[in-house]
Coordinates of C-alpha atoms in Angstrom, one line a residue:
X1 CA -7.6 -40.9 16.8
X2 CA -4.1 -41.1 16.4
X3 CA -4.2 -45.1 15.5
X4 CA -6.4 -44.4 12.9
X5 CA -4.6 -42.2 11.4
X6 CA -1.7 -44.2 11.2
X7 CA -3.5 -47.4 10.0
X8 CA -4.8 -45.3 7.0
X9 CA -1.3 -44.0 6.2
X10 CA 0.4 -47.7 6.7
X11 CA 1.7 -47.2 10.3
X12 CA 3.1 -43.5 9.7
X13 CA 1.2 -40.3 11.5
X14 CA 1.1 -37.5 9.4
X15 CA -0.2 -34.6 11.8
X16 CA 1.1 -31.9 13.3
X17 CA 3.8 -32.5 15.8
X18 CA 4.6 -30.5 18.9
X19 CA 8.4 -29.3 18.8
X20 CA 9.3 -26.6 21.5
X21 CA 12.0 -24.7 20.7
X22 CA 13.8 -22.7 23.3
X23 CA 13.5 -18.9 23.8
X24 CA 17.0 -18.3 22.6
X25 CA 16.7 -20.0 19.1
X26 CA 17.5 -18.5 16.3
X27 CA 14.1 -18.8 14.4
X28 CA 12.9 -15.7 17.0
X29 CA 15.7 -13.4 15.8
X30 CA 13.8 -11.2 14.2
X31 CA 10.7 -11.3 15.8
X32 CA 12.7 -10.1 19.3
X33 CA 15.1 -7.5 17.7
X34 CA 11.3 -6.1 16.0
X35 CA 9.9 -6.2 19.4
X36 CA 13.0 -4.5 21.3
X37 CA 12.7 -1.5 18.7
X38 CA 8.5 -1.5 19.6
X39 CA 9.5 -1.4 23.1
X40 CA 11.7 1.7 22.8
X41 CA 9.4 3.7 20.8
X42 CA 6.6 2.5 23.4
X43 CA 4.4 1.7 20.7
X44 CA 2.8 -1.4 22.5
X45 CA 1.7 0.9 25.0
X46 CA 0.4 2.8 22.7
X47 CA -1.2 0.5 20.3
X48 CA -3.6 -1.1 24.0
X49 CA -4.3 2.8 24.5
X50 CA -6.5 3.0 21.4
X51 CA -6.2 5.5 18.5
X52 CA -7.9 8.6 20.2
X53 CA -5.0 7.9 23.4
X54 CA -2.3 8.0 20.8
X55 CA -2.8 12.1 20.4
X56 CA -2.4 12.4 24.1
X57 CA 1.2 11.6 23.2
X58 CA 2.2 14.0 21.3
X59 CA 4.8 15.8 23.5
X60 CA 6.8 12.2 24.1
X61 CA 6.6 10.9 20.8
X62 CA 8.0 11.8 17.3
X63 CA 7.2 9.6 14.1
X64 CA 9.6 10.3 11.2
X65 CA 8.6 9.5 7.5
X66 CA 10.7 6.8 6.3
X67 CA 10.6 7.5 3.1
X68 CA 13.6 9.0 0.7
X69 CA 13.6 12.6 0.3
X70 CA 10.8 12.5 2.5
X71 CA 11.0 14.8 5.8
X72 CA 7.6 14.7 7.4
X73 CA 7.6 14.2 11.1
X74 CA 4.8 13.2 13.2
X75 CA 3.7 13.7 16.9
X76 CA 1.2 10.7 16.6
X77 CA 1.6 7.1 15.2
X78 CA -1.7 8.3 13.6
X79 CA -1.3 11.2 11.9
X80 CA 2.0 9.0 10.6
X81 CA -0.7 6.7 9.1
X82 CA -2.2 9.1 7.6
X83 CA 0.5 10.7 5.9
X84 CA 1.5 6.9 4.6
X85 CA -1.9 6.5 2.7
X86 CA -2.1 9.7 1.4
X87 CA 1.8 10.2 0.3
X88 CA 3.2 7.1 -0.4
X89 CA 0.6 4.1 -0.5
X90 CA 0.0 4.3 -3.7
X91 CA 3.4 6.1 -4.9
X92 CA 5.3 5.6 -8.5
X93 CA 9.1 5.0 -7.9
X94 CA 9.2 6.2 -11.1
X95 CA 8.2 9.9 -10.9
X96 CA 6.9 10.4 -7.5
X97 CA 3.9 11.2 -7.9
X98 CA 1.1 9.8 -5.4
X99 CA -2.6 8.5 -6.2
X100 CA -5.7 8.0 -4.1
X101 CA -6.2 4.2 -5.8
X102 CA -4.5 1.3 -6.4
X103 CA -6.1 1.4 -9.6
X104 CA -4.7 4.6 -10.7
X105 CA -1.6 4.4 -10.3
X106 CA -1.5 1.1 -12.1
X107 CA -3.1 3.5 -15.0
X108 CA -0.5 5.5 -14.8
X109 CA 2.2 3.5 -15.0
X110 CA 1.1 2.0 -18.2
X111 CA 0.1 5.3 -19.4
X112 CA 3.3 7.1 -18.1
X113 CA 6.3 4.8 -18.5
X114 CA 5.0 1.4 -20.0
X115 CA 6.0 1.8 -23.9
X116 CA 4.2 -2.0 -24.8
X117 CA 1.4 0.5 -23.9
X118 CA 2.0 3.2 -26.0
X119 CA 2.6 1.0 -29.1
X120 CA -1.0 -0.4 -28.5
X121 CA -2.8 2.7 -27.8
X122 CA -1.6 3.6 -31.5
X123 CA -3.7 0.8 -32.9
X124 CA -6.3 0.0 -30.4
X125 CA -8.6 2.4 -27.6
X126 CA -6.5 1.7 -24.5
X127 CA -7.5 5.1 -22.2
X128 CA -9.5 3.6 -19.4
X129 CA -12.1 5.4 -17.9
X130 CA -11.1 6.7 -14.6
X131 CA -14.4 6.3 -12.8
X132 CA -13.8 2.8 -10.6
X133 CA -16.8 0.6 -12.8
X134 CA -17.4 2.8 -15.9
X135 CA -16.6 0.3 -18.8
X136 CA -15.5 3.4 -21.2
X137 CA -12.2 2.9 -23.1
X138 CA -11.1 5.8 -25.4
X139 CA -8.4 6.2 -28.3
X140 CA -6.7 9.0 -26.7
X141 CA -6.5 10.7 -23.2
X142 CA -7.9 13.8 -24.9
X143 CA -10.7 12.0 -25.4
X144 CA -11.4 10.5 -21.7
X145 CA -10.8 13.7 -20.6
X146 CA -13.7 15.2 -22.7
X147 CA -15.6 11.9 -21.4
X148 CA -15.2 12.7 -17.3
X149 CA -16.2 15.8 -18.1
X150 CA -18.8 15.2 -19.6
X151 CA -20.4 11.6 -18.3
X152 CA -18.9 12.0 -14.6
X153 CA -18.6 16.1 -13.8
X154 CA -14.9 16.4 -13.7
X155 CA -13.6 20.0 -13.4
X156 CA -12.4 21.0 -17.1
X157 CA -9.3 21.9 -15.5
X158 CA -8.6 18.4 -14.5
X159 CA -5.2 16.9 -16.0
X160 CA -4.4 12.7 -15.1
X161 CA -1.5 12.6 -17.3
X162 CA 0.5 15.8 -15.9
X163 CA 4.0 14.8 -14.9
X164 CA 4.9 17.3 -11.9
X165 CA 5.0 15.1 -8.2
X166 CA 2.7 15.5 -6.0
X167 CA 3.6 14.5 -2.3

């Protein structure tokens, strides 16, 4: 196989080559100085346990939220998890506050802090409907309000543009 190849590429061998390199190199650097901090917080151990094993933990193990100004601290790697997706996944670094989609929070940055928007919204409908698949766009916030209540059930006392964080 190896011949053909290099007959089609006029004597050179374009494959993959095997090059070993030695435990100690420095292209593992990171990977071992990762693993040494996994192997102090035990977290292989945990991980091969499963994710109902990892509250047996609880007493041996604390998680702490990594996250500036945030204090949380967790007796389980999954209830840390869980306090990632719901807190900070989907985060603006702008305001803090936190949203259950991707897709929202990209609505409220533009809605929130992107002025290119605000210029457009004054000539054009740019207020996305909320509702992941409704097509709706409306001229003003007031009005997509009216529409989730209305077309979708929202509570009246629902507010998407309020500025207080939520974590």
């Amino acid at each position: 196989m190896v011949d053909a190849d290099r007959r089609s590429t006029g004597g050179l061998y374009l494959g993959p080559v095997l090059r070993p390199l030695s435990s100690d190199s420095e292209f593992f650097d990171e990977g071992n100085t990762n693993r040494a901090l996994l192997c102090k917080l035990n977290v292989f151990a945990i991980m091969s346990e499963g994710a109902d094993a990892m509250d047996l933990h609880e007493d041996q193990h604390q998680f702490e939220c990594m996250f500036q100004d945030c204090t949380a601290t967790f007796s389980s790697l999954k209830r840390h998890e869980e306090h990632y997706e719901t807190s900070h996944r989907h985060r603006c670094f702008t305001c803090g506050r936190s949203f259950p989609t991707h897709r929202l929070l990209d609505l409220h940055l533009s809605e929130a802090h992107d002025s290119f928007f605000r210029a457009m919204a004054e000539r054009r409908p740019m207020y996305a409907c909320l509702v992941e698949g409704c097509p709706e766009v409306f001229e003003s916030s007031g009005k997509r309000h009216e529409h989730l209540v209305e077309a979708h059930l929202y509570p009246e006392s629902f507010d998407f543009s309020r500025r207080e964080m939520t974590a």
